[in-house]
XYZ file of C-alpha atoms in Angstrom:
755
model
C -37.166 12.331 -39.775
C -33.603 11.808 -38.406
C -34.519 13.299 -35.130
C -37.344 10.896 -34.809
C -35.152 8.007 -35.452
C -32.603 9.228 -33.094
C -35.136 9.698 -30.445
C -36.349 5.963 -30.967
C -32.891 4.784 -30.856
C -32.347 6.522 -27.415
C -35.608 5.351 -26.091
C -34.642 1.827 -27.082
C -31.311 2.110 -25.425
C -32.990 3.381 -22.261
C -35.368 0.365 -22.290
C -32.578 -2.073 -22.870
C -30.657 -0.647 -19.909
C -33.703 -0.733 -17.476
C -34.606 -4.242 -18.401
C -30.944 -5.699 -18.055
C -30.078 -3.721 -15.007
C -33.533 -4.069 -13.313
C -33.591 -7.730 -14.052
C -30.149 -8.018 -12.368
C -31.602 -6.149 -9.249
C -34.390 -8.722 -9.293
C -31.865 -11.467 -9.380
C -29.866 -10.097 -6.576
C -33.035 -9.779 -4.436
C -33.196 -13.516 -4.501
C -29.614 -14.068 -2.975
C -30.158 -13.588 0.868
C -27.895 -14.279 3.708
C -30.513 -15.765 5.986
C -30.756 -15.517 9.791
C -33.436 -15.526 12.296
C -33.813 -12.462 14.525
C -35.732 -12.263 17.865
C -36.729 -8.870 19.003
C -38.705 -8.835 22.209
C -40.137 -12.313 21.697
C -41.036 -11.564 17.918
C -39.253 -14.006 15.795
C -38.678 -13.274 12.102
C -36.596 -14.658 9.178
C -34.475 -12.010 7.473
C -31.516 -11.509 5.134
C -28.351 -9.812 6.419
C -27.599 -8.346 3.082
C -29.526 -6.495 0.344
C -27.215 -6.866 -2.698
C -29.801 -5.157 -4.877
C -29.541 -1.979 -2.653
C -25.752 -1.743 -3.516
C -26.284 -2.261 -7.075
C -29.031 0.430 -7.183
C -26.663 3.029 -5.584
C -23.954 1.989 -8.158
C -26.445 2.664 -10.809
C -27.249 5.989 -9.337
C -23.605 6.764 -9.205
C -22.611 5.608 -12.794
C -25.825 6.493 -14.990
C -26.255 9.997 -16.125
C -29.675 9.306 -17.596
C -32.049 9.450 -14.597
C -34.643 7.495 -16.519
C -32.641 4.441 -16.266
C -32.156 4.925 -12.519
C -35.935 5.493 -12.017
C -36.712 2.399 -14.337
C -34.495 0.076 -12.261
C -36.076 1.366 -9.006
C -39.372 0.723 -10.581
C -38.570 -2.879 -11.547
C -37.075 -3.586 -8.203
C -40.145 -2.280 -6.478
C -42.222 -4.518 -8.629
C -40.309 -7.541 -7.588
C -40.696 -6.540 -3.919
C -44.412 -6.020 -4.434
C -44.910 -9.456 -5.840
C -43.136 -10.937 -2.996
C -45.067 -8.836 -0.548
C -48.285 -9.878 -2.154
C -47.386 -13.527 -1.812
C -46.850 -13.083 1.901
C -50.204 -11.380 2.351
C -52.174 -13.998 0.249
C -52.374 -11.546 -2.638
C -54.386 -9.076 -0.735
C -53.047 -5.588 -1.016
C -52.614 -3.815 2.371
C -51.118 -0.892 4.105
C -47.597 -2.378 4.108
C -47.762 -2.234 0.259
C -48.460 1.452 0.318
C -45.729 2.003 2.875
C -43.356 0.119 0.620
C -44.302 2.246 -2.440
C -43.509 5.416 -0.412
C -40.256 4.095 1.085
C -39.049 3.070 -2.416
C -39.783 6.446 -3.735
C -37.872 7.994 -0.951
C -34.969 5.683 -1.590
C -34.882 6.616 -5.162
C -34.460 10.253 -4.412
C -31.999 9.512 -1.403
C -29.832 7.507 -3.653
C -29.628 10.216 -6.190
C -28.778 12.737 -3.481
C -26.073 10.514 -1.852
C -24.695 9.847 -5.393
C -24.388 13.629 -5.954
C -22.770 14.074 -2.618
C -20.141 11.604 -3.408
C -19.356 13.471 -6.573
C -21.195 11.058 -9.079
C -22.075 10.619 -11.889
C -18.985 11.814 -13.630
C -17.734 12.091 -17.270
C -16.725 9.014 -19.011
C -13.032 9.685 -18.681
C -13.184 10.247 -14.914
C -12.112 7.383 -12.594
C -12.258 6.584 -8.937
C -9.489 8.293 -6.979
C -8.065 7.650 -3.477
C -9.595 10.777 -2.241
C -13.057 9.580 -3.091
C -12.844 6.885 -0.412
C -13.444 9.383 2.455
C -16.682 10.718 1.056
C -17.755 7.241 0.084
C -17.049 5.989 3.549
C -18.895 8.800 5.182
C -21.865 8.978 2.835
C -22.413 5.559 1.133
C -21.348 3.258 4.048
C -22.703 5.337 6.926
C -25.137 8.090 6.047
C -26.916 6.104 3.185
C -27.972 2.980 5.199
C -28.557 4.947 8.544
C -31.210 7.179 6.767
C -32.784 4.198 5.147
C -32.981 2.561 8.556
C -34.875 5.535 9.922
C -37.216 5.211 7.021
C -37.659 1.617 7.796
C -38.631 2.808 11.331
C -41.650 4.548 9.893
C -43.339 1.234 9.473
C -44.800 1.999 12.919
C -47.733 3.772 11.051
C -48.946 0.400 9.673
C -47.378 -1.989 12.291
C -46.199 -2.275 15.947
C -43.306 -0.438 17.397
C -41.460 -3.961 18.023
C -41.821 -4.604 14.302
C -40.564 -1.142 13.495
C -37.387 -1.750 15.613
C -36.753 -4.937 13.886
C -37.388 -3.633 10.482
C -35.018 -0.564 11.188
C -32.366 -3.064 12.602
C -32.683 -5.240 9.484
C -32.557 -2.435 6.934
C -29.497 -0.741 8.513
C -27.222 -3.834 8.297
C -28.732 -5.224 5.114
C -28.260 -1.885 3.248
C -25.029 -1.344 4.714
C -23.573 -4.738 3.814
C -25.246 -4.605 0.458
C -23.422 -1.186 -0.287
C -20.118 -2.585 0.961
C -20.289 -5.651 -1.028
C -21.565 -4.263 -4.330
C -21.358 -0.450 -4.842
C -17.684 0.564 -4.735
C -16.169 -2.485 -6.396
C -18.717 -2.197 -9.171
C -18.077 1.494 -9.741
C -14.318 0.816 -9.831
C -14.543 -2.206 -12.178
C -16.965 -0.166 -14.533
C -14.769 2.897 -14.670
C -11.525 0.931 -15.117
C -12.746 -0.892 -18.218
C -10.388 -0.388 -21.127
C -7.548 0.596 -18.958
C -4.436 -1.710 -18.717
C -4.120 -3.714 -15.619
C -1.362 -2.557 -13.179
C 1.360 -5.267 -12.973
C 3.857 -6.021 -10.189
C 7.450 -6.522 -10.663
C 8.455 -10.029 -11.553
C 11.115 -9.853 -8.733
C 8.471 -9.648 -6.074
C 6.648 -12.884 -7.119
C 8.492 -15.004 -4.615
C 7.597 -12.949 -1.742
C 3.947 -13.976 -1.913
C 4.171 -17.658 -1.114
C 6.228 -16.627 1.966
C 3.737 -13.966 3.060
C 0.742 -16.407 2.550
C 2.431 -19.091 4.590
C 3.178 -16.665 7.354
C -0.367 -15.476 7.352
C -1.768 -18.879 7.350
C 0.329 -19.879 10.384
C -0.607 -16.729 12.240
C -4.350 -17.424 11.689
C -3.985 -21.033 12.770
C -2.084 -19.994 15.795
C -4.861 -17.298 16.695
C -7.603 -19.905 15.991
C -6.021 -22.398 18.440
C -5.773 -19.692 21.075
C -9.460 -18.770 20.653
C -10.765 -22.278 20.724
C -8.806 -22.930 23.912
C -10.367 -19.868 25.479
C -13.791 -21.054 24.810
C -13.258 -24.757 25.566
C -14.924 -24.843 29.056
C -16.535 -28.253 28.522
C -19.664 -26.851 26.991
C -20.583 -26.167 23.481
C -18.171 -23.723 22.063
C -19.840 -20.470 21.020
C -19.750 -19.193 17.484
C -16.589 -17.175 16.560
C -16.933 -13.493 15.422
C -15.159 -14.037 12.271
C -13.887 -17.167 10.435
C -10.722 -18.482 12.024
C -8.357 -17.959 8.950
C -9.141 -14.313 8.144
C -5.496 -13.387 8.112
C -4.707 -15.831 5.377
C -7.866 -14.429 3.587
C -6.564 -10.998 3.985
C -3.258 -11.865 2.356
C -4.920 -13.801 -0.550
C -7.110 -10.806 -1.236
C -4.222 -8.347 -1.023
C -2.462 -10.633 -3.592
C -5.396 -10.448 -5.820
C -5.703 -6.746 -5.594
C -2.080 -6.281 -6.906
C -1.937 -9.175 -9.329
C -5.454 -9.269 -10.975
C -7.012 -7.016 -13.604
C -9.539 -4.572 -12.374
C -12.512 -6.878 -13.223
C -11.223 -9.781 -11.446
C -9.891 -7.984 -8.524
C -13.076 -6.147 -7.837
C -14.981 -9.437 -8.227
C -12.595 -11.155 -5.756
C -13.075 -8.403 -3.322
C -17.054 -8.492 -3.672
C -17.080 -12.261 -3.295
C -14.706 -12.167 -0.183
C -16.868 -9.511 1.576
C -19.914 -11.660 0.655
C -18.348 -14.675 2.162
C -17.457 -12.817 5.396
C -21.042 -11.420 5.491
C -22.372 -14.990 5.164
C -20.004 -16.337 7.807
C -21.286 -13.804 10.435
C -24.952 -14.564 9.739
C -25.116 -16.745 12.782
C -23.734 -13.952 14.966
C -26.519 -11.589 13.796
C -28.983 -13.825 15.776
C -27.751 -12.608 19.054
C -28.377 -8.963 18.027
C -31.495 -8.761 20.340
C -29.030 -8.278 23.291
C -26.733 -5.280 23.678
C -23.599 -7.297 23.493
C -24.796 -9.075 20.298
C -25.683 -5.705 18.705
C -22.447 -4.188 19.341
C -20.600 -7.249 18.249
C -22.511 -7.070 14.877
C -21.551 -3.342 14.664
C -17.901 -4.474 15.293
C -18.109 -7.033 12.487
C -19.646 -4.325 10.101
C -16.754 -2.063 11.020
C -14.236 -4.718 10.234
C -15.932 -5.539 6.822
C -15.863 -1.889 5.908
C -12.166 -1.424 7.032
C -11.394 -4.367 4.864
C -13.163 -2.880 1.957
C -11.445 0.544 2.126
C -8.051 -0.901 3.014
C -8.247 -3.242 -0.001
C -9.568 -0.426 -2.241
C -6.897 1.988 -1.044
C -4.216 -0.665 -1.823
C -5.675 -1.234 -5.357
C -5.855 2.427 -6.080
C -2.470 3.160 -4.763
C -0.926 0.380 -6.789
C -2.848 1.474 -9.935
C -1.672 5.061 -9.532
C 1.845 4.133 -8.902
C 1.984 1.765 -11.884
C 0.402 4.472 -14.059
C 2.994 7.164 -12.814
C 5.795 4.768 -13.471
C 4.440 4.064 -16.921
C 3.972 7.788 -17.635
C 7.490 8.599 -16.455
C 8.966 5.673 -18.436
C 7.005 6.932 -21.596
C 8.435 10.515 -21.078
C 11.860 9.171 -20.793
C 11.368 7.743 -24.312
C 10.516 11.130 -25.862
C 12.399 14.444 -26.418
C 10.976 17.039 -24.061
C 10.959 19.825 -26.651
C 9.814 18.048 -29.856
C 7.941 15.189 -28.406
C 9.662 12.809 -30.815
C 11.116 9.378 -29.750
C 14.659 9.514 -28.589
C 17.695 7.381 -28.460
C 16.397 5.432 -25.508
C 13.285 4.635 -27.409
C 15.613 3.371 -30.332
C 17.405 1.083 -28.018
C 14.094 -0.532 -26.907
C 12.848 -0.732 -30.470
C 15.855 -2.594 -31.607
C 15.339 -5.165 -28.965
C 12.320 -6.252 -30.938
C 12.601 -8.002 -34.317
C 13.675 -5.985 -37.353
C 13.420 -6.676 -41.045
C 16.502 -4.664 -41.903
C 19.461 -4.158 -39.602
C 20.584 -0.936 -40.940
C 20.616 2.443 -39.210
C 20.636 5.920 -40.756
C 21.786 9.245 -39.166
C 20.137 12.240 -40.782
C 21.970 15.545 -40.239
C 20.026 18.771 -41.055
C 22.245 21.816 -41.799
C 21.639 25.161 -40.351
C 18.849 24.054 -37.964
C 20.650 25.993 -35.153
C 19.658 29.232 -36.947
C 16.011 28.211 -36.425
C 16.505 28.569 -32.766
C 18.397 31.744 -32.937
C 15.900 33.326 -35.379
C 12.551 31.867 -34.319
C 12.906 30.131 -31.081
C 12.537 26.605 -29.625
C 8.903 26.222 -30.460
C 9.592 26.884 -34.260
C 12.448 24.547 -34.396
C 10.299 21.787 -32.722
C 7.674 22.367 -35.283
C 10.237 21.996 -38.054
C 11.587 18.810 -36.645
C 8.140 17.276 -36.405
C 7.511 18.288 -39.978
C 10.499 16.447 -41.131
C 9.654 13.374 -39.023
C 5.914 13.412 -40.528
C 7.476 13.620 -43.984
C 9.545 10.383 -43.421
C 7.058 8.490 -41.347
C 5.950 6.210 -44.296
C 9.677 5.246 -44.950
C 11.516 5.172 -41.675
C 11.058 5.316 -37.959
C 12.532 8.581 -36.775
C 14.297 9.016 -33.433
C 15.396 12.479 -32.361
C 18.991 12.857 -31.362
C 19.585 16.511 -30.977
C 18.999 19.780 -32.920
C 18.541 18.716 -36.613
C 19.844 15.132 -36.064
C 17.798 11.936 -36.400
C 18.510 8.277 -36.133
C 16.384 6.411 -38.549
C 15.291 2.742 -38.680
C 13.632 1.342 -42.029
C 10.260 0.267 -41.937
C 9.215 -3.157 -43.222
C 9.943 -3.488 -47.044
C 12.768 -4.334 -49.214
C 13.168 -0.977 -50.928
C 16.785 -0.982 -52.196
C 16.815 2.819 -52.755
C 15.323 3.644 -49.314
C 18.167 5.909 -48.198
C 18.139 7.799 -51.550
C 14.426 8.301 -51.242
C 14.891 9.623 -47.673
C 17.492 12.134 -48.815
C 15.239 13.339 -51.814
C 12.081 13.589 -49.515
C 13.987 15.918 -47.123
C 16.025 17.846 -49.746
C 12.750 18.767 -51.824
C 10.626 19.502 -48.722
C 9.730 23.049 -48.035
C 8.953 23.584 -44.251
C 6.918 26.570 -43.147
C 8.643 28.607 -40.545
C 7.225 31.746 -39.289
C 5.073 31.851 -42.387
C 8.078 31.548 -44.535
C 8.990 28.374 -46.570
C 12.622 27.175 -45.886
C 14.587 24.119 -47.124
C 17.029 22.129 -44.883
C 20.018 20.721 -46.481
C 20.258 16.933 -45.423
C 23.414 14.779 -44.972
C 22.896 11.051 -44.251
C 25.269 8.336 -43.014
C 24.151 4.706 -43.133
C 25.706 1.977 -40.814
C 24.753 -1.825 -40.465
C 24.679 -3.635 -37.202
C 24.306 -7.068 -35.802
C 22.678 -7.476 -32.430
C 20.205 -5.970 -30.045
C 22.432 -4.895 -27.151
C 22.555 -1.264 -26.358
C 26.273 -0.983 -27.034
C 25.738 -2.370 -30.574
C 23.025 0.142 -31.259
C 25.307 3.028 -29.810
C 28.181 1.948 -31.957
C 25.954 1.947 -35.212
C 24.610 5.362 -34.176
C 28.155 6.708 -33.613
C 29.387 5.239 -37.085
C 26.410 6.591 -38.843
C 26.778 10.079 -37.273
C 30.456 10.256 -38.196
C 29.511 9.483 -41.746
C 26.863 12.160 -41.841
C 29.220 14.828 -40.418
C 31.877 13.617 -43.037
C 29.202 14.074 -45.776
C 28.461 17.693 -44.510
C 32.126 18.479 -44.406
C 32.611 17.569 -47.993
C 29.257 18.850 -49.146
C 28.079 15.469 -50.210
C 24.265 15.137 -50.905
C 24.169 11.422 -51.280
C 24.087 8.785 -48.490
C 27.374 7.665 -47.065
C 27.656 4.072 -46.307
C 29.874 2.257 -43.661
C 32.790 0.489 -45.045
C 36.449 -0.514 -43.963
C 37.227 3.269 -43.690
C 34.904 3.714 -40.714
C 37.806 3.202 -38.241
C 39.774 5.907 -39.770
C 36.713 8.299 -39.860
C 36.177 7.713 -36.116
C 39.882 8.218 -35.438
C 39.721 11.399 -37.316
C 36.821 12.661 -35.273
C 38.368 11.590 -32.048
C 41.487 13.540 -32.874
C 39.570 16.641 -33.692
C 37.709 16.507 -30.466
C 41.084 16.178 -28.658
C 42.552 19.068 -30.543
C 39.509 21.152 -29.723
C 39.816 20.453 -26.015
C 43.576 21.135 -26.065
C 43.036 24.356 -27.996
C 40.498 25.682 -25.488
C 42.751 24.915 -22.554
C 45.643 26.755 -24.374
C 43.489 29.771 -24.764
C 42.154 29.847 -21.235
C 45.874 29.474 -19.933
C 46.920 32.194 -22.288
C 49.369 29.822 -24.065
C 49.191 31.918 -27.178
C 52.262 32.631 -29.563
C 51.930 35.313 -32.177
C 53.928 35.235 -35.414
C 54.273 37.913 -37.962
C 54.718 37.912 -41.862
C 55.787 41.207 -43.539
C 53.601 42.721 -46.444
C 55.542 44.941 -48.885
C 54.619 47.577 -51.281
C 55.452 46.715 -54.831
C 56.224 50.439 -55.560
C 57.767 51.801 -52.344
C 57.959 55.571 -51.997
C 61.173 57.377 -51.571
C 60.443 58.847 -48.156
C 59.246 55.417 -46.731
C 60.473 54.374 -43.200
C 62.929 51.339 -43.932
C 62.133 49.956 -40.435
C 58.299 50.207 -40.842
C 56.362 47.148 -39.715
C 53.624 46.324 -42.054
C 52.280 42.716 -42.135
C 49.929 40.107 -40.721
C 49.683 38.622 -37.327
C 49.430 34.909 -37.260
C 48.193 32.864 -34.197
C 49.926 29.739 -33.033
C 48.980 27.814 -29.741
C 51.211 25.895 -27.252
C 50.125 22.566 -26.032
C 50.712 21.116 -22.550
C 54.191 19.886 -23.644
C 55.052 23.502 -24.897
C 54.940 22.269 -28.495
C 53.509 24.593 -31.279
C 50.053 23.685 -32.675
C 49.514 24.640 -36.174
C 46.314 26.418 -37.279
C 45.369 23.249 -39.239
C 44.977 21.434 -35.875
C 43.004 24.005 -33.856
C 41.175 26.430 -36.248
C 38.550 24.089 -37.602
C 37.807 22.263 -34.113
C 37.511 25.721 -32.310
C 35.169 26.931 -34.945
C 33.221 23.724 -34.912
C 32.863 24.163 -31.137
C 31.751 27.915 -31.392
C 34.936 29.239 -29.996
C 36.030 31.345 -32.714
C 35.275 34.650 -30.828
C 37.308 33.505 -27.813
C 40.255 32.786 -30.063
C 40.128 36.241 -31.765
C 39.944 37.966 -28.418
C 42.940 35.995 -27.221
C 44.983 37.047 -30.144
C 43.996 40.929 -29.689
C 44.968 40.618 -26.016
C 48.304 38.860 -26.634
C 49.078 41.440 -29.487
C 48.595 44.498 -27.199
C 50.467 42.906 -24.483
C 53.505 42.405 -26.575
C 53.199 45.905 -28.055
C 53.219 47.494 -24.631
C 56.373 45.613 -23.803
C 58.097 47.208 -26.732
C 57.192 50.842 -26.528
C 60.246 51.901 -28.690
C 58.823 49.689 -31.676
C 55.280 51.338 -31.642
C 56.301 54.344 -33.883
C 57.325 52.072 -36.603
C 54.044 50.044 -36.688
C 52.664 51.159 -39.954
C 49.869 48.532 -40.379
C 49.176 45.491 -38.278
C 46.665 42.984 -39.806
C 44.469 40.885 -37.489
C 42.262 38.081 -38.609
C 38.615 37.764 -37.426
C 36.484 34.822 -37.866
C 32.759 34.801 -38.907
C 31.617 33.691 -35.500
C 33.336 36.814 -33.971
C 31.541 39.177 -36.188
C 28.136 37.828 -35.417
C 28.778 37.652 -31.718
C 27.470 40.825 -29.727
C 29.501 39.864 -26.648
C 32.712 39.816 -28.821
C 31.744 43.278 -30.270
C 31.441 44.690 -26.712
C 34.769 43.098 -25.556
C 36.681 44.158 -28.779
C 35.699 47.743 -28.274
C 36.807 47.696 -24.612
C 40.236 46.307 -25.825
C 40.459 48.895 -28.607
C 39.883 51.738 -26.116
C 43.281 50.702 -24.515
C 45.058 50.071 -27.762
C 48.768 50.986 -27.642
C 48.517 51.821 -31.396
C 46.598 54.423 -33.249
C 43.497 52.899 -34.932
C 44.966 53.802 -38.273
C 47.603 51.248 -37.760
C 45.092 48.415 -37.281
C 43.657 46.312 -40.071
C 41.118 43.618 -39.511
C 40.871 40.759 -41.970
C 37.637 38.826 -42.710
C 38.047 35.508 -44.428
C 35.943 35.627 -47.632
C 34.787 32.002 -46.956
C 33.917 32.640 -43.344
C 30.360 31.635 -42.273
C 28.733 34.860 -41.217
C 25.277 33.936 -39.850
C 24.332 37.607 -39.148
C 25.568 39.724 -41.889
C 23.881 42.878 -40.655
C 25.532 42.633 -37.174
C 28.934 42.010 -39.035
C 28.505 45.060 -41.220
C 27.592 47.222 -38.308
C 30.870 46.085 -36.371
C 33.052 46.573 -39.438
C 31.497 49.947 -40.036
C 32.120 51.108 -36.510
C 35.855 49.968 -36.768
C 36.291 51.652 -40.052
C 34.819 54.906 -38.561
C 37.443 54.606 -35.655
C 40.150 54.577 -38.397
C 40.799 50.930 -38.763
C 41.105 49.311 -42.207
C 39.059 46.386 -43.348
C 40.318 43.623 -45.584
C 38.734 40.674 -47.226
C 41.137 37.613 -46.954
C 41.356 34.750 -49.408
C 39.369 36.671 -52.052
C 38.093 34.362 -55.041
C 37.941 31.144 -52.956
C 34.347 31.317 -52.044
C 31.066 31.695 -53.943
C 30.103 35.075 -52.279
C 32.958 37.306 -53.296
C 31.003 40.089 -54.935
C 28.093 39.742 -52.514
C 30.559 40.407 -49.624
C 31.914 43.378 -51.458
C 28.481 44.961 -51.554
C 27.445 44.061 -47.886
C 30.794 44.755 -46.054
C 32.841 48.013 -45.977
C 36.169 46.845 -47.612
C 39.529 48.825 -47.972
C 41.850 45.906 -49.045
C 41.280 42.770 -51.125
C 43.867 40.027 -50.449
C 43.934 37.641 -53.342
C 44.181 34.070 -52.460
C 47.539 32.482 -52.885
C 46.085 29.465 -54.752
C 45.547 31.852 -57.779
C 48.915 33.812 -57.144
C 51.218 30.684 -57.310
C 50.710 29.944 -60.809
C 49.903 33.538 -62.108
C 53.286 33.648 -63.937
C 52.085 30.938 -66.383
C 49.551 33.273 -67.854
C 46.670 30.804 -67.631
C 43.456 30.856 -65.772
C 44.836 31.856 -62.541
C 46.311 34.951 -64.412
C 42.814 35.960 -65.532
C 41.356 35.431 -61.923
C 44.067 37.715 -60.405
C 43.650 40.307 -63.190
C 39.772 40.338 -62.770
C 40.348 40.618 -58.914
C 42.518 43.804 -59.369
C 39.896 45.196 -61.733
C 37.079 44.546 -59.076
C 39.267 46.184 -56.343
C 39.666 49.260 -58.557
C 35.995 49.451 -59.036
C 35.368 49.354 -55.420
C 38.191 51.767 -54.402
C 40.164 49.010 -52.641
C 43.886 48.161 -52.490
C 45.092 44.721 -53.492
C 47.489 42.372 -51.658
C 48.692 39.151 -53.319
C 49.451 36.209 -50.974
C 51.889 33.370 -51.327
C 54.542 35.354 -53.415
C 57.551 32.972 -53.539
C 59.609 34.049 -56.625
C 60.653 37.064 -58.651
C 58.757 35.877 -61.712
C 55.476 35.969 -59.798
C 56.486 39.432 -58.461
C 57.070 40.677 -61.945
C 53.718 39.263 -63.314
C 51.893 40.742 -60.353
C 53.573 44.188 -60.876
C 52.434 44.242 -64.597
C 48.784 43.342 -63.596
C 48.631 46.267 -61.094
C 48.778 44.447 -57.744
C 49.843 47.154 -55.112
C 51.135 45.025 -52.280
C 52.559 41.444 -51.836
C 53.080 38.967 -49.046
C 54.952 35.675 -49.159
C 58.140 33.731 -48.407
C 59.997 35.875 -51.134
C 59.919 38.793 -48.594
C 59.998 36.752 -45.306
C 58.632 33.756 -43.545
C 56.371 34.094 -40.476
C 58.514 34.762 -37.432
C 57.605 35.122 -33.798
C 56.342 38.751 -33.301
C 58.393 39.205 -30.036
C 61.561 38.785 -32.081
C 60.339 41.178 -34.816
C 59.483 43.933 -32.167
C 62.777 43.209 -30.455
C 64.796 43.837 -33.688
C 62.890 46.953 -34.581
C 63.452 48.393 -31.075
C 67.233 47.580 -31.267
C 67.913 48.889 -34.684
C 68.474 52.647 -33.607
C 70.989 51.360 -30.885
C 72.877 49.369 -33.445
C 73.124 52.310 -35.996
C 74.359 54.740 -33.336
C 77.321 52.363 -32.508
């Protein structure tokens, strides 16, 4: 039942097309460009153009259903038959049979020529510039030439003179019909639904000047032609109208400025006007000069068609390429999401709420390291889709978005954005993950790019501040914004200056001793045991404290570069003091979490250790307990290798982070350094005392030695001795001093005692 209904619907559609298109062909048959032709004394009235022939070829090129094409030819033949019968007093004759055969051949020939030109095509395919060559060769030349030969076959029912006249008429009539109708109609039909190409507004003023110049040139040419033919006799007809240069300019303007429908209509009407104006010239075609003159006019019309069509197609392709490139610049190349340029263009249009949010997703860089760019792009798109009903998202960088509110007066919009992201599980590699969001919100007033950029910068600073403080609520702009921006600029400057110091080897090492609480009787009184502390020199030669350069360097991902610079500087100083080397009992060196996760650092460190001036047993590497180690397996492997070489491994600042016991299980540990924030108040026997006591118990359970930091008075030392802490470090035993001085004193002590 359903198939039958579909079949009836398709049949009705075919009938409708045949009636409408066939009726249009019949109408075009009635629009002649009349002229009177004289072949060998045989006069005949004829039309210089068969518009219906051009329409039939266009239908053959566009319509995939051959029943429609056949129906249109049949309707057109029916119209020709009625007109022929009216000429023959309604008496069927041999000409009628010849006409039926020629129409049948024309139907097949039209389908074949359409196929050779590459038509019909899919609905999405359009006319391209390369199609013009095939169209010129097949549709404008071969198609009418073969139909003219078919017209010559009328000799079987008429005289040879009539056959020559018919062939002549058919060639030019079919050729002009195709030139005027076919290609403009195909282009107009295929371009429907596509935006019209536009010219730049800056070039509008050029057209009046160009049109005026063209008109002046055409008038000048017309005057010259009329003077040449002004011999006192009647002036002969001109080949083309006098002002064709101006017409050419007007037509070119239409190709560039009008939509596809109106541009193609203007082209067809212009060509039809040209054909109409040369109809008088066709009456001289019985002579050789007149015939070649008509061929020359035909060539000019075809050149005009192809030139205008090439101009229009070139302008269309250039416009679409520019639009496509412009659209691509508005999107991130990896994620496909709108970018900051798109945000600037969006702000130029009216907004219901002049606020801008900056969303920062933590740990998104690990997605790239662990899963690749494609997975990171999927995660970013998933976040954008989750927020699409609340805000417009604009991608700034890895895990960073600028957000514009969508229309609506939701006062809790930004809190909802945070909750939506925080509670979302994103599938990454088949595993659900959560991304921790931080959000800064800034208001702005204006549509200029500088205003938008300032709002983005302000909101981004607030988002990064929120991440720094672990704040999972939106941060809003206030009077403190200037201070926030100043802080970030200072941090950026410090990071840049610290990198310059590292690469210029402006590294100064300090040394703070570590003492045993229960020294043995045979201990070397000149033994060096302590921690190496790093300082950097700025361009003015002034010391930069770790508070100025550590956080910026780690934020810039240069922690490994800093650690390698410290090891190089240490070994360089030790080689310069060979007499102090036997007294170096234990030298502790700090390592950042970035170094532990870096394979290039591990390779470089092993190379440096191979040339160490100290035995491996004299080296201790300290890992800060709060260090962000993104690859625990790689860190464990490196520390295990160092331990196998004879080095000792210490956890620094133990107790300050949330991963203390997890680190003890994951990493090989020989020493636990109890953070000084607990040691300072241990003598008060409060909570800090309990923490230190618990730390000592944990160290014993794991077989590790304990070191207490920040020991500044004897009461603290006494309390630590009672708890069972083995070693101590702090100002009670010595402030940090330049390592070069410590090594010099150690090397000079034997000479002083000898005197």
